[in-house]
């Protein structure tokens, strides 16, 4: 038998400290999502650009980001960018930049499939009725594309909540980092990290379920 | 022959890569004409219609509207601006309706008049409502397209095309995506339009419609117009062997 004297009180004693970290986690995730949505749009526009150079840049960013580990990217932003540009970047800023860049590469694909998911016939109907390409994009393509991209964007938020735990490595004081600090002082990693895992789960799981339900409803329309 | 055609395909050739789909097709459409285009699958009917709708550019030849070229293989500035000017005079009804699913029926109908013709909203709504009445869908004004049957959707699509008051209306197999029992309601609307004097170019497999409503029947095969005859004459006395063979498949119907 696994004999262990659980000491949950060590966790309850630092509840506020950990919840402060959770707040940090959620704020980081939200800010990063907004930045990643903008970044994703820029990459998507580069990808679809008429100019070869811009397309090449967009595709390169996407491929590099999607094919290197996110942790390495974070370390790179935190340690390399300051050397290259001769500036100090705060860990929090580095985390947000790194995560945003990473998610932007995926979100650009979400946008792209959203736009390409609008049947060609819808645009042709607009064209025959005399709408200009810009009018057709704004009134016919975009509203439908946005509707299709909302659930994947929400999924990205869930991913960000989990990925932001990587901030612990560069000592951003989000919930995982605080857990590491706490367990270093209370010598109770089992209780501490179990509690933290449970917190992540009960935030991410309902969100993921909600998104799945939402997606199914959108498909039924 | 005194009148000049309202819309004309002038020796139109269309290639997709090496695949030549239309070969020097010439087809004048007179005002109030109801031209029915029939022919086997892959003969280029849709492609011809899309050239008329300015959705495809001819590889050779021209599309001419009321004497003015609106599409050529290498359109100059003049042709392009002529095309823009007559764009909404040529309406099109698609096989798969292509209604905009994020807009209600009414919004589908008022979108183009408001954006393209800069029509005030209340005027656009008034026109849309009278068109919905005409296609017998007044009660579906605020419904979303996906809630409608195929036949209802196609009637909305016809109303949407009419909202721009086109001079010519193109139909690409407007009833083939529909269950047989829903075809009638769409064909009735098309028939009514023909009787009101709308100029129509109709790609169809509905031989009854071509015979009784069409003023002319055009038979296409392998990218060419093989035979052309006034309404019923084509069906009663097809001249070419290819047309005879084509019509045989409909004999049991
Ligand atoms: N965008 C395209 N690119 C390449 N080939 C095309 C394209 N559109 C049509 N084609 C080809 O052109 C030929 C004629 O097609 P089209 O759709 O005009 O025939 P159709 O007479 O309308 O046939 P159906 O009765 O099946 O609708 C076909 O061989 C088709 O594969
Ligand atoms: Mg076709």
XYZ file of C-alpha atoms in Angstrom, chain B residues 15-99:
85
model
C -10.303 26.289 -73.153
C -9.340 25.097 -69.689
C -5.677 24.295 -70.143
C -5.578 21.931 -73.098
C -9.216 21.005 -72.725
C -11.262 22.846 -75.323
C -14.752 23.071 -73.874
C -16.427 25.478 -76.303
C -15.629 25.733 -79.995
C -16.656 28.920 -81.801
C -20.104 29.077 -80.277
C -22.292 31.825 -81.660
C -25.644 32.430 -80.072
C -27.764 35.553 -80.343
C -30.472 36.097 -77.732
C -33.316 38.385 -78.755
C -35.430 40.373 -76.389
C -38.237 38.241 -74.896
C -36.539 35.106 -76.174
C -36.649 32.043 -73.977
C -33.690 30.079 -75.277
C -33.397 26.576 -73.870
C -30.015 24.908 -74.077
C -30.027 21.136 -73.964
C -27.352 18.541 -74.485
C -25.470 15.690 -72.889
C -23.410 16.076 -69.744
C -20.061 17.740 -70.305
C -21.107 19.351 -73.575
C -20.242 22.827 -72.289
C -23.685 24.218 -71.408
C -22.680 25.513 -68.006
C -19.457 26.946 -69.365
C -21.335 28.843 -72.062
C -23.755 30.229 -69.489
C -20.865 31.259 -67.236
C -19.320 33.114 -70.142
C -22.594 35.008 -70.606
C -22.639 35.708 -66.845
C -19.078 37.059 -67.064
C -17.895 34.413 -64.610
C -15.566 32.942 -67.234
C -13.665 34.902 -69.852
C -13.742 33.497 -73.391
C -10.422 32.233 -74.741
C -11.442 33.564 -78.146
C -14.455 35.478 -79.365
C -16.644 37.937 -77.489
C -19.774 38.403 -75.467
C -21.731 41.396 -76.696
C -24.594 43.128 -74.919
C -26.799 45.449 -76.977
C -24.018 45.979 -79.460
C -21.296 46.614 -76.859
C -18.564 44.020 -76.217
C -18.496 43.132 -72.521
C -16.107 40.174 -72.560
C -13.180 39.302 -74.798
C -10.079 37.172 -74.441
C -7.968 40.216 -73.607
C -10.406 42.869 -72.386
C -9.170 46.450 -72.657
C -10.251 49.234 -70.366
C -13.305 49.985 -72.478
C -14.576 46.401 -72.374
C -13.989 46.187 -68.631
C -15.928 49.333 -67.888
C -18.725 48.198 -70.219
C -18.817 44.927 -68.281
C -19.077 46.759 -64.967
C -21.880 48.894 -66.331
C -24.056 45.965 -67.440
C -22.983 43.519 -64.725
C -26.295 43.528 -62.900
C -28.363 43.549 -66.110
C -27.459 39.885 -66.480
C -28.874 37.806 -63.642
C -28.098 34.187 -62.961
C -29.848 31.379 -61.109
C -27.571 28.540 -60.074
C -28.146 24.830 -59.792
C -27.305 24.942 -56.079
C -29.141 28.229 -55.321
C -26.106 29.840 -53.642
C -28.195 31.792 -51.184
